[in-house]
């Protein structure tokens, strides 16, 4: 694609990067076939190619974001399916992020839209605030109709999507270390996350149990917090970079205290962002190198354990699991087979979901800011899940879990919860009715573990 930026414009790092990305696009249109919003809306402006033209025109002409550009860029899920398909390697992910920053700085939004976005940025990344907000949300349900008449659709969606009951706090909460009682094979840092530890704290507990039972010390570093994805995708660049720096600092301090083998992320949306820290902080002389070191260590939980010998499962299952590959997992991180391989080794029958490349509509807070499109995509995804005829659904992202749960009767759990269950952990929340389809595998009374060179008594050792 030809561009027409001036030399003065190209002195701006954002515009220089935008030009580099735009020049790779050859207008082929292959991206339209896999774009979730284009598939359901049929508007070229709601495809990657269409948005690229809108963004190019806005940036080249140094225009404030128009209502049209803002409307169509807001509708982008950042599912990144287009990047998986693009034969020219167009870095659409970073181009749309540049556009969002420009929109945030130059665009004009309604009071209602600004209010909801600010509220999300102030609440969701902070677990204590988020927990309090969810507890009070049911009181707003009688007023949802009024909210919608006042065009406070985002606020209404927040109230409607809030769960009826908030889970109890995780067993392993706050900074600290879960030490294995076996010979230590590895030491890792776990990103505890923000929304996940409120909506489904069982995921972190399952991750820690699964690793600690297999000789891995798990550290939740003091000072780490939200990965920054939520505000990043709303164009709030300064806030996102500050949250990234906070995590880099916290993890660097922990690594300097004692080396680690990996930084583990068990929410794929967070994983895509953490793995992008080196890019996000590339122009920061104080953090560029530190961020590179963190990115080199960052792994999704399934990436880390797929080459690990977990041993034989402790339970045998006849359950059929539909694996929903979150967009941030398959497109953002390129992880496709590892979760399915692990589930199969754990004894589950794994089925693919038709149209697996199409987004479920969660996309961080997209289901709040674009609730109508998100619901359409969710219903489409649920229909495809039903075609797989599963007993339950597995996925690697809390956003997908929360969003899909609202639209289907089939139970859903995080991949690591199912692995933890198979290797000795408790029944995942919401799967209690499936317990009768899982049987304990008989174990020898005593054994010597070749992995750990450690004699243990099965009846006295968890897992």
XYZ file of C-alpha atoms in Angstrom:
463
model
C 0.000 0.000 0.000
C 1.340 3.442 -0.935
C 1.435 6.019 1.831
C 1.730 9.779 1.864
C 3.069 10.786 5.272
C 5.224 13.908 5.453
C 8.750 13.908 6.924
C 7.437 15.887 9.870
C 4.758 13.270 10.515
C 7.261 10.427 10.322
C 9.231 12.017 13.162
C 6.346 10.851 15.374
C 7.095 7.245 16.471
C 3.414 6.290 16.268
C 3.018 7.547 12.704
C 6.339 6.093 11.615
C 5.224 2.702 12.916
C 1.814 3.086 11.279
C 3.454 3.759 7.906
C 5.658 0.682 8.254
C 2.573 -1.462 8.893
C 0.420 0.110 6.181
C 3.057 -0.457 3.494
C 2.754 -4.227 3.912
C -0.942 -4.347 3.035
C -1.645 -5.430 -0.575
C -5.468 -5.065 -0.431
C -5.947 -8.793 -1.099
C -9.032 -9.048 1.109
C -8.290 -12.506 2.512
C -8.748 -11.007 5.959
C -12.428 -10.285 5.317
C -13.351 -13.972 5.209
C -12.082 -14.592 8.734
C -13.080 -11.294 10.365
C -15.792 -11.932 12.936
C -17.421 -8.510 12.619
C -17.443 -8.609 8.825
C -18.921 -12.119 8.868
C -21.894 -10.996 10.964
C -22.280 -7.387 9.723
C -21.236 -7.610 6.059
C -19.865 -4.046 6.023
C -16.456 -3.557 4.386
C -15.701 -0.850 6.949
C -16.072 -3.515 9.646
C -13.358 -5.656 8.089
C -9.593 -5.303 8.643
C -9.097 -4.044 5.082
C -11.832 -1.455 5.491
C -10.525 -0.285 8.848
C -7.011 -0.029 7.421
C -8.273 2.405 4.774
C -10.126 4.457 7.398
C -7.098 4.532 9.711
C -4.715 5.429 6.866
C -6.885 8.346 5.774
C -7.238 9.624 9.347
C -3.536 9.438 10.189
C -2.141 10.643 6.862
C -4.349 13.716 6.872
C -3.728 14.349 10.564
C -7.468 14.536 11.204
C -9.231 14.250 14.531
C -11.058 10.933 14.680
C -14.400 11.255 12.910
C -17.547 9.576 14.144
C -17.314 7.089 11.271
C -13.748 6.022 12.022
C -14.448 5.795 15.733
C -17.597 3.732 15.139
C -15.886 1.106 12.999
C -12.630 0.906 14.962
C -14.661 0.523 18.180
C -16.337 -2.495 16.595
C -12.998 -4.279 16.114
C -12.656 -7.197 18.541
C -8.853 -7.395 18.236
C -9.395 -11.123 17.760
C -6.384 -11.061 15.373
C -7.789 -13.773 13.121
C -6.848 -11.492 10.223
C -3.177 -11.655 11.227
C -3.207 -15.451 11.215
C -4.579 -15.366 7.670
C -2.724 -12.392 6.158
C -0.151 -13.575 3.561
C 1.709 -10.243 3.738
C 2.270 -10.216 7.484
C 0.386 -6.957 8.127
C 0.760 -6.085 11.821
C -2.888 -5.148 12.220
C -2.761 -5.599 16.005
C -0.431 -2.673 16.505
C -2.019 -0.554 13.770
C -5.443 -0.680 15.404
C -3.837 0.089 18.776
C -2.239 3.212 17.264
C -5.650 4.186 15.889
C -7.256 3.740 19.295
C -4.725 6.058 20.897
C -5.411 8.668 18.196
C -9.158 8.280 18.732
C -8.757 8.638 22.497
C -6.699 11.819 22.051
C -8.666 13.498 19.258
C -12.123 11.945 19.089
C -15.365 13.069 20.653
C -17.516 10.649 22.629
C -20.865 11.043 24.317
C -20.932 11.555 28.063
C -22.420 8.070 28.527
C -19.643 6.423 26.524
C -16.909 8.346 28.340
C -18.501 7.537 31.683
C -18.685 3.772 31.064
C -15.139 3.588 29.693
C -13.758 5.520 32.632
C -15.721 3.335 35.043
C -14.329 0.162 33.477
C -10.768 1.491 33.618
C -11.176 2.462 37.283
C -12.800 -0.781 38.456
C -12.000 -3.943 36.488
C -8.167 -3.910 36.785
C -8.406 -3.677 40.586
C -9.734 -6.861 42.247
C -11.032 -5.244 45.449
C -12.947 -2.579 43.523
C -14.202 -5.110 40.998
C -15.436 -7.469 43.713
C -17.323 -4.636 45.408
C -18.838 -3.525 42.084
C -20.076 -7.048 41.340
C -21.646 -7.340 44.780
C -23.619 -4.139 44.274
C -24.534 -4.781 40.603
C -27.737 -6.795 41.349
C -29.241 -3.712 42.974
C -29.134 -2.029 39.571
C -31.052 -4.716 37.665
C -34.523 -3.176 38.242
C -33.209 -0.025 36.555
C -31.737 -1.589 33.407
C -34.651 -0.379 31.291
C -34.142 3.185 32.493
C -30.410 2.935 31.771
C -31.104 1.890 28.191
C -33.630 4.709 27.686
C -30.944 7.106 28.880
C -28.574 5.501 26.336
C -26.412 4.104 29.117
C -26.200 0.780 27.265
C -22.710 0.025 28.527
C -23.772 0.487 32.129
C -26.834 -1.700 31.538
C -24.629 -4.412 30.028
C -22.313 -4.259 33.045
C -25.265 -4.852 35.371
C -26.752 -7.635 33.237
C -23.445 -9.490 32.843
C -22.597 -9.433 36.553
C -22.854 -12.926 38.084
C -25.625 -13.616 40.582
C -23.112 -14.850 43.125
C -19.480 -13.895 43.680
C -17.168 -16.873 44.314
C -15.313 -17.078 47.598
C -11.746 -15.818 47.691
C -9.026 -18.118 46.317
C -7.162 -20.428 48.658
C -3.866 -18.983 47.458
C -4.437 -15.220 47.578
C -2.037 -12.302 47.540
C 1.738 -12.231 47.112
C 3.548 -15.326 48.296
C 5.028 -18.663 47.281
C 3.396 -22.067 47.037
C 6.306 -24.423 47.645
C 6.267 -27.947 46.328
C 6.756 -30.709 48.883
C 8.671 -32.724 46.297
C 12.156 -32.206 44.965
C 11.943 -28.874 43.199
C 12.170 -29.120 39.422
C 11.324 -25.529 38.559
C 10.389 -22.151 39.971
C 7.867 -19.931 38.196
C 6.088 -16.616 38.648
C 2.306 -16.647 38.204
C 0.370 -13.604 36.993
C -2.589 -13.655 39.389
C -4.540 -11.286 37.145
C -7.362 -8.944 38.058
C -10.848 -9.921 36.836
C -10.034 -13.637 36.860
C -9.219 -13.839 40.553
C -12.633 -12.292 41.278
C -14.809 -14.059 38.704
C -13.199 -17.511 38.943
C -10.448 -17.739 41.565
C -10.514 -21.523 41.133
C -8.315 -21.122 38.031
C -5.340 -19.776 39.977
C -5.850 -22.370 42.708
C -5.925 -25.181 40.130
C -2.790 -23.821 38.434
C -0.858 -23.702 41.692
C -2.021 -27.176 42.780
C -1.172 -28.761 39.424
C 2.327 -27.279 39.368
C 3.170 -27.755 43.052
C 2.165 -31.429 42.866
C 4.732 -31.854 40.104
C 7.737 -30.209 41.727
C 7.223 -26.557 40.763
C 7.379 -23.642 43.194
C 4.841 -20.968 42.236
C 5.451 -17.326 43.163
C 2.901 -14.512 43.049
C 5.153 -11.468 43.065
C 4.523 -8.545 45.389
C 3.555 -5.429 43.412
C 2.286 -7.169 40.274
C -1.216 -6.316 39.077
C -3.327 -6.040 35.940
C -1.475 -6.816 32.705
C -2.769 -3.599 31.116
C -4.844 -5.195 28.342
C -8.157 -3.641 29.309
C -7.054 -0.009 29.185
C -4.674 -0.699 26.286
C -7.564 -1.752 24.053
C -9.446 1.429 24.942
C -6.566 3.606 23.736
C -5.539 4.601 27.256
C -1.876 4.189 26.407
C -0.292 5.893 29.420
C -2.285 3.745 31.857
C -1.459 0.549 29.966
C 2.267 1.314 29.906
C 2.274 2.131 33.611
C 0.612 -1.198 34.409
C 3.155 -2.987 32.207
C 6.038 -1.223 33.974
C 4.579 -2.161 37.352
C 4.606 -5.839 36.417
C 8.066 -5.687 34.855
C 9.393 -4.110 38.059
C 7.687 -6.647 40.329
C 8.839 -9.642 38.307
C 12.351 -8.309 37.821
C 12.735 -7.914 41.600
C 11.594 -11.502 42.073
C 13.956 -12.802 39.382
C 16.870 -10.907 40.931
C 16.062 -12.495 44.282
C 16.139 -15.990 42.738
C 16.038 -17.037 39.064
C 12.783 -18.352 37.612
C 12.090 -20.737 34.750
C 8.996 -18.969 33.429
C 6.405 -16.275 33.966
C 3.151 -18.211 33.789
C -0.107 -16.686 32.532
C -3.365 -18.638 32.695
C -5.622 -16.066 31.007
C -4.787 -15.990 27.311
C -5.956 -12.387 26.892
C -3.385 -11.360 29.480
C -0.779 -13.613 27.891
C -1.048 -11.868 24.522
C -0.441 -8.517 26.216
C 2.421 -9.661 28.469
C 4.161 -11.208 25.463
C 3.890 -7.789 23.799
C 5.618 -5.885 26.626
C 8.899 -5.660 24.699
C 7.076 -3.920 21.859
C 4.987 -1.724 24.137
C 8.050 -0.521 26.069
C 10.521 -0.499 23.167
C 10.928 3.288 23.299
C 11.415 3.434 27.072
C 15.181 3.370 27.787
C 14.602 2.327 31.390
C 12.380 -0.637 30.559
C 13.125 -1.841 27.033
C 15.740 -4.438 28.017
C 13.939 -5.529 31.174
C 10.743 -6.048 29.179
C 12.591 -8.240 26.649
C 13.760 -10.510 29.469
C 10.220 -10.837 30.794
C 8.814 -11.639 27.353
C 11.445 -14.348 26.890
C 10.120 -16.014 30.059
C 6.382 -15.491 29.443
C 4.409 -18.663 28.766
C 0.801 -19.728 28.817
C 0.279 -22.453 31.415
C -0.333 -25.021 28.645
C 2.893 -24.016 26.877
C 4.831 -24.597 30.071
C 3.423 -27.986 31.024
C 2.987 -29.572 27.583
C 6.604 -30.778 27.637
C 6.417 -31.610 31.325
C 5.917 -35.203 32.395
C 2.784 -34.939 34.506
C 2.703 -38.697 34.834
C -0.438 -40.793 34.402
C -3.759 -39.166 35.387
C -5.201 -40.057 38.775
C -8.715 -40.167 37.370
C -10.222 -41.694 34.239
C -12.918 -39.763 32.395
C -15.467 -40.705 29.754
C -16.308 -37.038 29.210
C -16.371 -35.456 25.780
C -14.820 -31.983 25.893
C -15.336 -29.335 23.205
C -12.194 -27.228 23.170
C -12.917 -23.553 22.445
C -9.661 -21.926 21.418
C -9.769 -18.311 22.597
C -8.740 -15.807 19.907
C -5.955 -14.516 22.135
C -4.674 -18.080 22.416
C -4.769 -19.210 18.788
C -4.256 -15.903 16.977
C -2.559 -13.762 19.618
C -0.069 -16.388 20.796
C -0.171 -19.068 18.119
C -1.041 -21.785 20.643
C -3.386 -24.301 19.012
C -2.516 -27.927 19.748
C -0.952 -27.867 23.225
C -4.190 -27.547 25.247
C -5.888 -30.320 23.267
C -2.859 -32.568 23.630
C -2.818 -32.077 27.390
C -6.547 -32.750 27.724
C -6.221 -35.934 25.653
C -3.309 -37.164 27.773
C -5.412 -36.481 30.859
C -8.056 -38.913 29.594
C -10.667 -36.625 28.043
C -12.131 -37.091 24.573
C -11.465 -33.775 22.824
C -13.622 -32.351 20.041
C -12.990 -29.267 17.915
C -15.632 -26.560 17.602
C -16.764 -25.703 14.038
C -15.832 -22.183 12.914
C -13.173 -22.177 15.599
C -11.501 -19.078 14.127
C -14.599 -16.911 14.747
C -14.610 -14.949 18.022
C -17.149 -15.696 20.770
C -17.650 -11.947 21.296
C -16.096 -11.562 24.739
C -12.868 -9.732 23.798
C -12.095 -8.151 27.164
C -14.852 -5.606 27.805
C -16.186 -5.730 24.227
C -19.298 -7.535 25.482
C -20.023 -4.420 27.551
C -19.108 -1.735 25.020
C -20.553 -3.570 21.992
C -23.109 -5.812 23.638
C -25.342 -6.363 20.589
C -22.548 -7.659 18.359
C -21.068 -9.630 21.254
C -24.388 -11.386 21.856
C -24.747 -12.240 18.158
C -21.263 -13.755 18.122
C -21.883 -15.612 21.375
C -25.068 -17.184 20.036
C -23.231 -18.212 16.864
C -20.436 -19.763 18.921
C -22.875 -21.604 21.192
C -24.621 -23.032 18.121
C -21.303 -24.354 16.846
C -20.411 -25.780 20.253
C -23.689 -27.725 20.251
C -22.693 -29.288 16.918
C -19.720 -30.906 18.674
C -22.164 -32.612 21.112
C -19.929 -32.174 24.163
C -20.497 -32.913 27.830
C -18.592 -29.760 28.702
C -16.464 -27.002 27.179
C -12.829 -26.163 27.917
C -11.060 -22.906 27.147
C -8.029 -20.946 28.317
C -9.487 -17.487 28.905
C -11.670 -16.141 31.714
C -13.417 -13.699 29.367
C -14.651 -16.527 27.144
C -15.776 -18.546 30.175
C -17.824 -15.699 31.665
C -19.309 -14.659 28.320
C -20.251 -18.134 27.083
C -21.694 -19.201 30.441
C -24.385 -16.562 30.034
C -25.587 -18.069 26.778
C -25.508 -21.859 27.144
C -26.470 -24.688 29.465
C -23.370 -26.782 28.744
C -20.892 -26.340 31.615
C -17.574 -24.659 30.864
C -14.240 -24.709 32.685
C -10.672 -23.569 32.213
C -8.327 -26.120 30.673
C -6.122 -26.089 33.756
C -9.096 -26.844 36.017
C -9.813 -29.998 34.022
C -6.157 -31.010 34.128
C -6.027 -30.418 37.877
C -9.140 -32.573 38.298
C -7.648 -35.400 36.251
C -4.377 -35.294 38.182
C -5.886 -35.318 41.663
C -7.622 -31.990 42.242
C -11.253 -31.262 43.171
C -14.230 -31.175 40.820
C -14.231 -27.804 39.029
C -17.014 -25.439 39.999
C -20.096 -26.003 37.860
C -19.136 -29.554 36.910
C -20.481 -31.313 39.995
C -23.169 -33.154 37.991
C -20.451 -34.721 35.835
C -18.592 -36.243 38.769
C -20.208 -39.661 38.238
C -18.536 -39.888 34.806
C -15.064 -39.733 36.353
C -13.428 -42.632 38.198
C -10.293 -42.847 40.302
C -7.451 -44.848 38.774
C -6.202 -47.552 41.187
C -2.790 -46.666 42.600
C -0.058 -48.854 44.046
C 0.319 -48.438 47.789
C 3.911 -47.300 47.498
C 6.098 -46.261 44.619
C 9.408 -44.624 43.916
C 9.082 -41.634 41.584
C 11.762 -41.712 38.897
C 10.998 -38.074 38.177
C 11.805 -36.854 41.650
C 14.075 -39.663 42.987
C 11.892 -39.457 46.061
C 10.104 -42.240 47.887
C 6.578 -41.295 48.830
C 3.427 -42.767 50.255
C 0.509 -42.148 47.901
C -2.073 -42.076 50.665
C -0.188 -39.364 52.527
C 0.780 -37.216 49.534
C -1.765 -35.006 47.702
C -2.068 -35.599 43.974
